[in-house]
Coordinates of C-alpha atoms in Angstrom, one line a residue:
M131 CA 144.2 86.1 106.9
A132 CA 142.9 89.4 105.5
F133 CA 145.0 92.6 105.4
I134 CA 142.8 95.7 105.5
G135 CA 143.2 99.5 105.1
I136 CA 141.5 101.8 107.6
D137 CA 140.7 105.5 107.5
L138 CA 140.4 106.3 111.2
G139 CA 138.7 109.7 111.0
T140 CA 137.7 112.4 113.5
T141 CA 134.0 112.2 112.7
T142 CA 133.7 109.1 110.5
S143 CA 135.8 106.0 109.8
E144 CA 135.9 103.5 106.9
V145 CA 137.6 100.2 106.1
A146 CA 138.5 98.7 102.8
V147 CA 140.2 95.5 101.4
Y148 CA 142.1 94.9 98.1
R149 CA 140.4 92.0 96.3
D150 CA 140.2 91.0 92.6
G151 CA 142.6 93.6 91.5
A152 CA 140.9 96.6 93.1
P153 CA 140.1 98.1 96.6
H154 CA 136.6 97.7 98.0
I155 CA 134.9 99.4 100.9
L156 CA 133.5 97.0 103.5
K157 CA 130.3 97.7 105.4
D158 CA 130.0 97.0 109.1
V159 CA 127.6 94.5 110.6
R160 CA 124.8 97.0 110.4
G161 CA 125.4 97.6 106.7
T162 CA 127.0 101.0 107.2
A163 CA 129.9 101.9 105.0
V164 CA 130.7 105.3 106.6
V165 CA 130.8 104.7 110.3
D166 CA 130.5 107.5 112.8
S167 CA 133.6 107.7 115.0
L168 CA 131.5 107.7 118.2
V169 CA 131.9 105.5 121.3
G170 CA 129.4 105.5 124.2
I171 CA 127.6 103.6 126.9
D172 CA 124.0 102.8 126.1
P173 CA 121.9 104.5 128.9
D174 CA 119.4 101.6 128.7
D175 CA 121.5 98.5 128.9
R176 CA 124.9 100.1 130.0
H177 CA 126.6 98.3 127.1
L178 CA 129.4 99.9 125.1
K179 CA 128.4 100.8 121.5
V180 CA 130.2 102.2 118.5
G181 CA 128.8 104.2 115.5
T182 CA 125.7 106.2 114.6
R183 CA 123.5 105.2 117.5
V184 CA 125.9 106.8 119.9
Q185 CA 124.7 110.2 118.7
Y186 CA 121.5 109.6 120.7
F187 CA 123.5 108.6 123.7
L188 CA 125.3 112.0 123.5
E189 CA 122.0 113.7 123.8
R190 CA 120.8 111.5 126.7
D191 CA 124.0 110.8 128.6
P192 CA 126.8 113.0 127.2
E193 CA 129.1 112.1 130.1
N194 CA 129.3 108.5 129.0
S195 CA 130.0 109.3 125.3
A196 CA 133.1 110.2 123.3
K197 CA 133.5 112.0 120.0
E198 CA 136.3 113.6 118.0
I199 CA 138.8 111.5 119.9
K200 CA 141.3 111.9 117.1
R201 CA 141.9 115.5 118.2
H202 CA 143.3 114.2 121.4
M203 CA 145.6 111.5 120.0
H204 CA 148.7 113.6 120.7
E205 CA 147.8 114.2 124.4
R206 CA 149.6 111.6 126.4
D207 CA 147.8 112.4 129.7
W208 CA 144.3 113.0 128.4
T209 CA 141.6 110.5 129.4
I210 CA 137.8 110.3 129.3
E211 CA 135.5 108.3 131.6
L212 CA 133.1 105.8 130.1
G213 CA 131.2 103.4 132.2
G214 CA 133.2 104.1 135.3
E215 CA 136.6 103.5 133.6
Q216 CA 139.1 106.0 132.5
H217 CA 140.2 105.5 128.9
S218 CA 143.0 107.0 126.8
P219 CA 142.6 108.3 123.3
S220 CA 144.3 105.1 122.1
E221 CA 141.8 102.9 123.9
I222 CA 138.8 104.8 122.6
S223 CA 140.2 104.7 119.1
S224 CA 140.8 101.0 119.4
M225 CA 137.1 100.4 120.1
I226 CA 136.3 102.1 116.7
L227 CA 139.0 100.0 115.0
K228 CA 137.8 96.8 116.7
H229 CA 134.3 97.6 115.4
L230 CA 135.6 98.0 111.9
K231 CA 137.8 94.9 112.2
E232 CA 135.0 92.7 113.3
G233 CA 132.7 94.0 110.6
A234 CA 135.4 93.3 108.0
E235 CA 135.8 89.8 109.3
K236 CA 132.1 89.1 108.9
R237 CA 132.1 90.4 105.4
L238 CA 135.2 88.6 104.3
D239 CA 134.5 85.4 106.4
E240 CA 138.1 85.3 107.6
K241 CA 140.2 86.7 110.4
V242 CA 141.9 90.2 110.1
E243 CA 145.3 90.3 111.7
R244 CA 147.1 93.1 109.7
C245 CA 146.2 96.6 108.8
V246 CA 147.3 100.0 107.3
I247 CA 145.9 103.0 109.2
T248 CA 145.8 106.5 107.8
I249 CA 146.6 109.7 109.7
P250 CA 146.7 113.4 108.8
A251 CA 150.0 114.4 107.1
N252 CA 150.6 117.0 109.8
F253 CA 150.1 114.6 112.8
P254 CA 152.9 114.9 115.3
D255 CA 154.9 111.9 116.4
P256 CA 153.0 111.3 119.7
A257 CA 149.7 111.1 117.7
R258 CA 151.3 108.6 115.3
R259 CA 152.5 106.5 118.2
A260 CA 149.0 106.6 119.8
T261 CA 147.4 105.6 116.5
R262 CA 149.7 102.6 116.1
Q263 CA 149.0 101.6 119.7
A264 CA 145.2 101.8 119.1
G265 CA 145.6 99.3 116.2
E266 CA 147.6 96.9 118.4
I267 CA 145.0 97.2 121.2
A268 CA 142.3 96.3 118.7
G269 CA 144.2 93.1 118.0
M270 CA 145.9 93.9 114.7
E271 CA 149.5 94.3 113.6
V272 CA 149.8 97.8 112.2
E273 CA 152.1 97.3 109.1
R274 CA 152.1 100.9 108.1
I275 CA 150.9 104.3 109.2
I276 CA 150.3 106.3 106.0
N277 CA 149.4 110.0 105.4
E278 CA 145.8 110.5 104.4
P279 CA 146.5 112.6 101.3
T280 CA 149.0 110.1 100.1
A281 CA 146.4 107.3 100.5
A282 CA 143.9 109.4 98.5
A283 CA 146.5 109.8 95.7
L284 CA 147.0 106.1 95.7
A285 CA 143.3 105.5 95.2
Y286 CA 143.1 107.9 92.3
G287 CA 146.3 106.6 90.8
H288 CA 144.9 103.1 90.7
R289 CA 141.4 104.1 89.5
E290 CA 142.4 106.5 86.8
M291 CA 145.7 105.0 85.7
I292 CA 147.5 108.4 86.1
E293 CA 150.9 108.2 84.3
D294 CA 152.8 111.5 84.6
E295 CA 151.1 114.4 86.4
N296 CA 151.5 116.8 89.2
I297 CA 148.5 116.5 91.5
M298 CA 147.2 118.5 94.4
I299 CA 145.2 116.6 97.1
Y300 CA 142.9 118.9 99.1
D301 CA 141.7 116.9 102.1
L302 CA 139.2 118.7 104.3
G303 CA 137.5 116.2 106.7
G304 CA 135.5 116.4 109.9
G305 CA 138.4 117.4 112.1
T306 CA 141.6 117.9 110.1
F307 CA 142.8 119.6 107.0
D308 CA 145.7 118.5 104.7
V309 CA 147.0 119.6 101.4
S310 CA 149.7 117.6 99.6
I311 CA 151.5 118.1 96.3
V312 CA 152.4 114.8 94.6
E313 CA 154.0 113.7 91.4
Q314 CA 152.6 110.5 89.9
V315 CA 154.9 108.9 87.3
G316 CA 153.6 105.4 86.5
P317 CA 153.7 103.3 89.7
V318 CA 155.9 105.9 91.5
L319 CA 154.1 108.3 93.8
D320 CA 156.5 111.1 94.9
V321 CA 155.1 113.4 97.6
K322 CA 156.7 116.8 97.1
A323 CA 155.2 118.8 100.0
S324 CA 152.4 118.8 102.6
S325 CA 150.8 121.5 104.7
G326 CA 147.6 121.9 106.6
D327 CA 145.9 122.3 110.0
R328 CA 145.1 119.3 112.3
R329 CA 142.6 121.5 114.2
L330 CA 140.4 122.5 111.2
G331 CA 137.5 120.6 109.8
G332 CA 133.7 120.2 109.4
A333 CA 133.2 119.9 113.1
D334 CA 134.4 123.5 113.4
F335 CA 131.9 124.6 110.8
D336 CA 129.2 122.8 112.9
R337 CA 130.1 124.8 116.0
A338 CA 130.2 128.1 114.1
L339 CA 126.7 127.4 112.9
L340 CA 125.6 126.2 116.4
N341 CA 126.8 129.5 117.9
H342 CA 124.9 131.4 115.2
V343 CA 121.7 129.5 115.9
I344 CA 122.0 130.0 119.6
E345 CA 122.3 133.8 119.0
R346 CA 119.2 133.7 116.8
L347 CA 117.2 131.7 119.3
E348 CA 117.9 134.3 121.9
A349 CA 117.3 137.3 119.6
E350 CA 114.2 136.0 117.7
H351 CA 112.5 133.7 120.3
G352 CA 113.8 134.9 123.6
V353 CA 115.1 131.4 124.3
E354 CA 118.3 130.9 126.2
G355 CA 120.6 128.5 124.4
P356 CA 121.6 125.2 126.0
A357 CA 124.7 125.0 128.3
E358 CA 127.7 123.7 126.5
E359 CA 128.2 119.9 126.3
T360 CA 124.8 119.1 127.8
G361 CA 122.5 116.7 126.1
A362 CA 120.4 119.6 124.7
W363 CA 123.6 121.2 123.3
Y364 CA 124.6 118.0 121.6
N365 CA 121.1 117.6 120.2
L366 CA 121.3 121.1 118.7
L367 CA 124.8 120.6 117.4
H368 CA 123.6 117.4 115.6
K369 CA 120.8 119.4 114.0
C370 CA 123.2 122.1 112.9
E371 CA 125.4 119.3 111.3
E372 CA 122.4 118.0 109.5
A373 CA 121.5 121.5 108.3
K374 CA 125.1 122.0 107.0
K375 CA 124.7 118.9 104.9
V376 CA 121.4 120.1 103.5
L377 CA 123.0 123.4 102.6
S378 CA 125.4 121.6 100.3
S379 CA 122.6 120.8 97.9
Q380 CA 119.9 123.4 98.8
Q381 CA 119.8 127.1 99.4
Q382 CA 118.1 127.0 102.8
A383 CA 117.8 124.6 105.8
S384 CA 115.9 124.8 109.0
V385 CA 117.1 124.0 112.5
E386 CA 114.5 123.0 115.1
Y387 CA 114.9 123.4 118.9
R388 CA 113.2 121.4 121.6
G389 CA 109.9 123.0 122.7
L390 CA 109.7 125.5 119.9
T391 CA 107.1 125.4 117.2
N392 CA 109.1 127.8 115.1
T393 CA 112.5 127.0 113.5
V394 CA 115.7 128.9 112.8
D395 CA 116.0 129.2 109.0
I396 CA 119.6 129.2 107.7
H397 CA 120.4 130.5 104.2
R398 CA 123.5 129.1 102.4
S399 CA 124.9 132.6 102.2
T400 CA 124.7 133.0 105.9
F401 CA 126.5 129.7 106.5
E402 CA 129.2 130.7 104.0
D403 CA 129.7 133.9 105.8
L404 CA 130.2 132.0 109.1
I405 CA 132.8 129.6 107.6
T406 CA 134.6 132.0 105.3
P407 CA 137.5 132.9 107.7
M408 CA 138.2 129.2 108.3
V409 CA 138.0 128.1 104.7
E410 CA 140.1 131.0 103.5
E411 CA 142.9 129.9 105.8
T412 CA 143.2 126.8 103.7
A413 CA 144.3 129.0 100.7
A414 CA 147.5 129.9 102.7
S415 CA 148.2 126.2 103.2
I416 CA 147.9 125.6 99.4
K417 CA 150.3 128.4 98.7
H418 CA 152.7 127.0 101.4
A419 CA 152.6 123.5 99.9
L420 CA 153.2 124.8 96.4
D421 CA 156.2 126.9 97.6
E422 CA 157.7 123.9 99.5
A423 CA 157.3 121.8 96.3
D424 CA 158.9 124.7 94.2
L425 CA 155.9 124.7 91.9
N426 CA 153.3 127.2 90.7
Q427 CA 149.6 126.8 90.6
S428 CA 149.9 126.4 86.8
D429 CA 152.2 123.4 87.2
I430 CA 149.4 121.3 88.8
D431 CA 147.7 119.0 86.3
R432 CA 144.7 118.0 88.4
T433 CA 143.3 118.9 91.8
I434 CA 141.5 116.3 93.8
L435 CA 139.0 116.8 96.6
V436 CA 139.0 114.4 99.6
G437 CA 137.0 114.5 102.9
G438 CA 133.3 115.0 103.5
S439 CA 133.7 118.8 104.0
T440 CA 134.7 119.2 100.4
R441 CA 131.1 118.7 99.5
I442 CA 130.4 122.3 100.7
P443 CA 130.0 124.5 97.6
Y444 CA 132.0 127.3 99.1
V445 CA 135.0 125.0 99.7
Q446 CA 134.8 123.9 96.0
R447 CA 134.6 127.4 94.8
L448 CA 137.6 128.5 96.9
V449 CA 139.7 125.6 95.5
E450 CA 138.7 126.4 92.0
R451 CA 139.5 130.1 92.5
V452 CA 142.9 129.4 94.0
M453 CA 143.9 126.7 91.5
D454 CA 142.2 128.1 88.5
Q455 CA 140.8 124.7 87.6
I456 CA 137.8 122.7 88.4
P457 CA 138.6 120.2 91.2
R458 CA 137.7 116.6 90.8
S459 CA 135.9 114.2 93.1
A460 CA 135.3 111.1 91.0
I461 CA 135.8 108.9 94.1
D462 CA 133.4 109.4 97.1
P463 CA 135.3 112.0 99.3
D464 CA 134.4 109.9 102.4
K465 CA 135.9 106.7 101.0
A466 CA 139.0 107.7 99.0
V467 CA 141.4 107.5 101.9
A468 CA 140.3 104.1 103.0
L469 CA 140.5 102.8 99.4
G470 CA 144.0 104.1 99.2
A471 CA 144.9 102.5 102.5
A472 CA 143.8 99.2 101.0
N473 CA 146.0 99.9 98.0
Q474 CA 148.9 100.4 100.3
A475 CA 148.3 97.1 102.0
A476 CA 148.3 95.4 98.6
I477 CA 151.6 97.1 97.7
I478 CA 153.2 95.9 101.0
D479 CA 152.0 92.3 100.1
G480 CA 153.2 92.6 96.6
R481 CA 149.8 92.1 95.1
T482 CA 150.0 95.4 93.1
D483 CA 152.8 97.7 91.9
G484 CA 153.6 100.9 93.6
I485 CA 156.5 102.9 95.1
I486 CA 155.7 105.7 97.6
M487 CA 158.2 108.4 98.3
D488 CA 156.5 110.3 101.2
L489 CA 157.5 113.2 103.3
C490 CA 157.2 114.2 107.0
A491 CA 155.4 117.5 107.4
Q492 CA 157.1 118.3 110.7
S493 CA 160.8 119.1 111.2
F494 CA 163.1 117.2 113.6
G495 CA 166.0 118.7 115.4
T496 CA 167.7 119.0 118.8
A497 CA 168.1 121.5 121.6
V498 CA 171.4 123.4 121.7
V499 CA 173.1 126.2 123.6
D500 CA 173.0 129.4 121.6
A501 CA 176.7 130.3 120.9
R502 CA 175.9 134.0 120.9
T503 CA 173.8 134.4 124.0
G504 CA 174.7 131.2 126.0
Q505 CA 170.9 130.5 126.3
K506 CA 170.0 126.9 126.5
G507 CA 167.2 125.2 124.6
R508 CA 167.5 126.8 121.2
Y509 CA 166.0 124.6 118.5
D510 CA 168.3 123.6 115.7
V511 CA 166.7 121.8 112.7
I512 CA 168.3 118.7 111.4
I513 CA 165.5 117.2 109.2
P514 CA 163.6 120.2 107.7
E515 CA 159.8 120.5 107.3
N516 CA 158.7 118.3 104.4
G517 CA 162.0 116.3 104.7
E518 CA 162.2 113.0 102.8
Y519 CA 161.8 109.6 104.5
Q520 CA 164.8 107.3 104.3
K521 CA 167.2 110.2 103.6
E522 CA 170.1 111.1 106.0
Y523 CA 170.3 114.7 107.2
T524 CA 173.4 115.8 109.1
E525 CA 174.3 118.9 111.1
T526 CA 177.6 119.7 112.9
Y527 CA 177.9 120.9 116.5
R528 CA 180.7 121.4 119.0
T529 CA 181.2 120.5 122.6
I530 CA 181.2 123.4 125.1
A531 CA 183.8 122.2 127.7
E532 CA 187.2 120.7 127.9
N533 CA 187.1 117.0 128.7
Q534 CA 183.3 117.1 128.6
E535 CA 182.0 113.7 129.7
V536 CA 178.5 113.6 128.3
I537 CA 176.0 115.2 126.0
D538 CA 172.4 115.2 127.1
F539 CA 171.1 114.8 123.6
R540 CA 167.4 115.6 123.1
V541 CA 165.4 114.9 119.9
Y542 CA 162.6 117.3 119.2
Q543 CA 159.8 117.6 116.7
R544 CA 158.4 121.0 115.9
D545 CA 154.8 121.6 114.6
P546 CA 154.8 123.2 111.1
D547 CA 152.6 126.1 112.3
I548 CA 155.1 127.1 115.1
D549 CA 157.7 129.8 114.4
S550 CA 159.4 129.7 117.8
E551 CA 163.2 128.9 117.9
R552 CA 163.0 127.9 121.6
A553 CA 162.6 124.1 121.9
E554 CA 162.9 124.3 125.7
V555 CA 161.9 126.8 128.4
E556 CA 163.6 126.1 131.7
G557 CA 164.4 122.6 130.6
E558 CA 160.8 121.7 129.6
P559 CA 159.4 121.4 126.0
N560 CA 158.1 124.7 124.7
E561 CA 154.6 124.9 123.2
G562 CA 154.5 123.4 119.7
F563 CA 157.6 121.2 120.4
T564 CA 157.5 117.5 121.2
L565 CA 160.3 115.7 123.0
I566 CA 160.3 112.3 121.3
G567 CA 163.6 110.9 122.6
K568 CA 166.6 111.7 124.7
Q569 CA 169.9 109.9 125.3
E570 CA 173.0 110.6 127.5
I571 CA 175.9 110.3 125.1
E572 CA 179.4 109.6 126.3
V573 CA 181.9 112.1 124.8
P574 CA 185.5 111.2 124.0
Q575 CA 187.9 113.1 126.2
G576 CA 189.4 116.1 124.5
P577 CA 189.4 119.9 124.1
A578 CA 186.4 122.2 124.2
G579 CA 184.9 122.7 120.7
Q580 CA 185.5 119.3 119.3
K581 CA 183.1 118.5 116.4
V582 CA 180.0 116.4 116.8
E583 CA 178.2 115.4 113.6
A584 CA 174.5 114.5 114.3
T585 CA 172.8 112.5 111.6
Y586 CA 169.0 111.8 111.5
K587 CA 167.1 109.4 109.2
Y588 CA 163.3 109.0 109.5
T589 CA 161.8 105.8 108.1
L590 CA 158.3 105.0 106.8
D591 CA 157.7 102.9 109.9
G592 CA 158.1 105.9 112.1
I593 CA 161.6 105.1 113.3
L594 CA 164.1 107.9 113.7
D595 CA 167.7 106.6 113.5
I596 CA 170.2 108.9 115.2
Q597 CA 174.0 108.7 114.8
L598 CA 176.5 111.0 116.6
N599 CA 180.0 111.0 115.0
F600 CA 183.1 112.4 116.7
P601 CA 185.5 113.1 113.7
R602 CA 188.5 113.7 116.0
T603 CA 188.5 110.1 117.2
G604 CA 186.3 108.4 114.7
E605 CA 184.0 107.2 117.5
K606 CA 180.3 106.9 116.8
R607 CA 177.2 106.6 119.1
E608 CA 173.9 105.4 117.8
F609 CA 170.4 105.1 119.1
R610 CA 166.8 105.4 117.8
T611 CA 163.4 106.5 118.7
R612 CA 160.3 105.1 117.0
A613 CA 156.6 105.3 116.9
E614 CA 156.4 102.1 118.9
V615 CA 154.2 101.1 121.8
D616 CA 154.8 100.0 125.3
E617 CA 154.0 96.3 125.4
A618 CA 152.9 96.2 129.0
E619 CA 150.7 99.2 128.4
I620 CA 149.2 97.6 125.4
Q621 CA 148.4 94.4 127.2
A622 CA 146.7 96.3 130.1
S623 CA 144.7 98.4 127.6
K624 CA 143.8 95.3 125.6
A625 CA 142.5 93.5 128.6
K626 CA 140.4 96.5 129.6
V627 CA 138.9 97.0 126.1
E628 CA 138.4 93.2 125.6
Q629 CA 136.4 93.0 128.8
A630 CA 134.2 96.0 127.8
W631 CA 133.8 94.5 124.4
K632 CA 132.9 91.0 125.6
E633 CA 130.2 92.5 127.8
S634 CA 128.6 94.7 125.2
E635 CA 129.7 95.4 121.6
Y636 CA 129.8 91.8 120.4
L637 CA 126.3 91.2 121.8
D638 CA 125.3 94.4 120.0
D639 CA 126.5 92.9 116.8
V640 CA 124.6 89.7 117.4
E641 CA 121.4 91.7 118.1
A642 CA 121.9 93.7 114.9
L643 CA 122.3 90.5 112.9
M644 CA 119.1 89.1 114.5
E645 CA 117.2 92.3 113.7
A646 CA 118.3 92.0 110.0
A647 CA 117.2 88.4 109.9
E648 CA 113.8 89.2 111.4
R649 CA 113.3 92.0 108.9
E650 CA 114.0 89.6 106.1
L651 CA 111.4 87.1 107.5
E652 CA 108.8 89.9 107.7
K653 CA 109.2 90.6 103.9
G654 CA 107.9 87.1 103.2
E655 CA 110.2 86.7 100.2
L656 CA 112.3 83.8 101.3
S657 CA 112.0 80.3 100.0
D658 CA 110.4 77.8 102.4
Q659 CA 113.8 76.2 103.1
K660 CA 115.6 79.6 103.7
E661 CA 112.8 80.7 106.0
Q662 CA 113.0 77.5 108.0
D663 CA 116.8 77.9 108.2
V664 CA 116.6 81.5 109.4
E665 CA 113.8 80.8 112.0
G666 CA 115.8 77.9 113.4
L667 CA 119.0 79.8 113.7
L668 CA 117.2 82.8 115.4
Q669 CA 115.5 80.5 117.9
N670 CA 118.8 78.8 118.7
L671 CA 120.6 82.1 119.1
K672 CA 117.9 83.4 121.5
E673 CA 118.4 80.3 123.6
A674 CA 122.2 80.6 123.6
L675 CA 122.0 84.3 124.6
A676 CA 119.7 83.5 127.4
A677 CA 122.1 80.8 128.6
D678 CA 125.2 83.1 128.0
E679 CA 126.9 80.3 126.0
E680 CA 129.5 82.5 124.3
A681 CA 131.1 79.8 122.0
K682 CA 127.7 78.7 120.8
I683 CA 126.6 82.3 120.2
R684 CA 129.7 82.8 118.0
R685 CA 129.1 79.6 116.1
L686 CA 125.4 80.4 115.5
E687 CA 126.2 84.0 114.6
D688 CA 128.6 82.8 111.9
R689 CA 126.0 80.5 110.4
L690 CA 123.3 83.2 110.4
T691 CA 125.8 85.6 108.9
D692 CA 126.5 83.2 106.1
V693 CA 122.8 82.7 105.3
L694 CA 122.1 86.5 105.3
F695 CA 125.2 87.2 103.1
E696 CA 123.9 84.7 100.6
L697 CA 120.9 87.0 100.4
D698 CA 123.2 90.0 99.8
L699 CA 122.3 91.8 103.0

């Protein structure tokens, strides 16, 4: 059974496997290595589809398409309707994961049951839980959730045999930004600090350019721009994204709009002016990460660029200016994280050496009564921002009443970009704070003011172990919260996704395979025997599809896949 690594990205996703002493990217059934993180219902056949073609569905039927789902992973109550069904972020993400999983199975010719999935370093606990749940819904055991910059560092450490260096990973993708400072000493990867913004990425640059183009359309052509999130709006957004990519290698790009013979020409300098405020914000994150790691810019031996948005020349110049060194991108920025995830899978399985000492970007604490003001809900940090995994952190508190019977102990996580000291407002979580667990703790009878020692330990598996110690009596209370999933919820989601998948995506994969076979026949380059084999399998598949014989379809699909892979398709 194969064990894969997955980069589940905001705008694109990739999958890799560790084989023959190195990680390798796996293409999906359509031969795509970098898969668009899009899910939608085909307006023509009403089948669920994943990947690049969904872009055209967005333009024709935007209400039945989903993009940038990763930005909603932390929102427990957020749903989107597809094909008449409401789906959670975990369910939509599971469809992307399932597409990657099945593509990997076809490439490897074996089942995939285990995976490592990457996430932004600054992802809050609910988003980590939702990501784990998505993997389970997709039919895989999620062995580890790993931070994206850490995965990228693993990929580079393996490829370039880094021995003893301080490294900065600058990871600017489609929807999130991370910067991590790591120390690589032989097989030991020690993450010193992380910072970033989970709401900043190339998708924001696309929208900035879109707004500029709409203003130009109105000013130069007297054309009113499309209403937001309509098909025409998504069409124009896609053209702006393509123009952005062109501007990474050329000084000018053109954006066409439906019905216009003229275009809106965009110069690279104009685009750079639009994104400057956003890109410059990343410099503050670099400084913050360096400060947290207690290092100076001059202490960094190499700077590595990861994420598709680092192809933008202005981004590269900013990093070079801030770090006073030329950043490196020897590994494809779109693929480095997935390759590192495959390395992590190999480390877990003992197939390669490696020790990872990672950090949690967010702080963990509890809500207390302010001793000076008597105000409830003040946040008190127990594990600081960039705290170490597997390390115990302890803070001491006191009971507030004589013979107090219970403590309503609440475990909070605070986002790194939040300065507020109020975890709760009128008993409810404040903005930027996530309640990840609570427990009613029985208190030993005694005077007011008796000590309570609260100890937290956060593990690599997303488990937060909590121990409350009462020194006066020696009594202890223990409980844990973890990034786990509700089994009943998983089963219900799995059944819903499986039904949609059975009715659409797997048939889509078969159709893609048949199209590839037909293209190969049209070339006229096959031997007589191979041509006969392919034609026979195609005919049998068509008959099985017409008869809706699922078992036979799967069997013939596997045989045709084997034949095509022998031809290196």
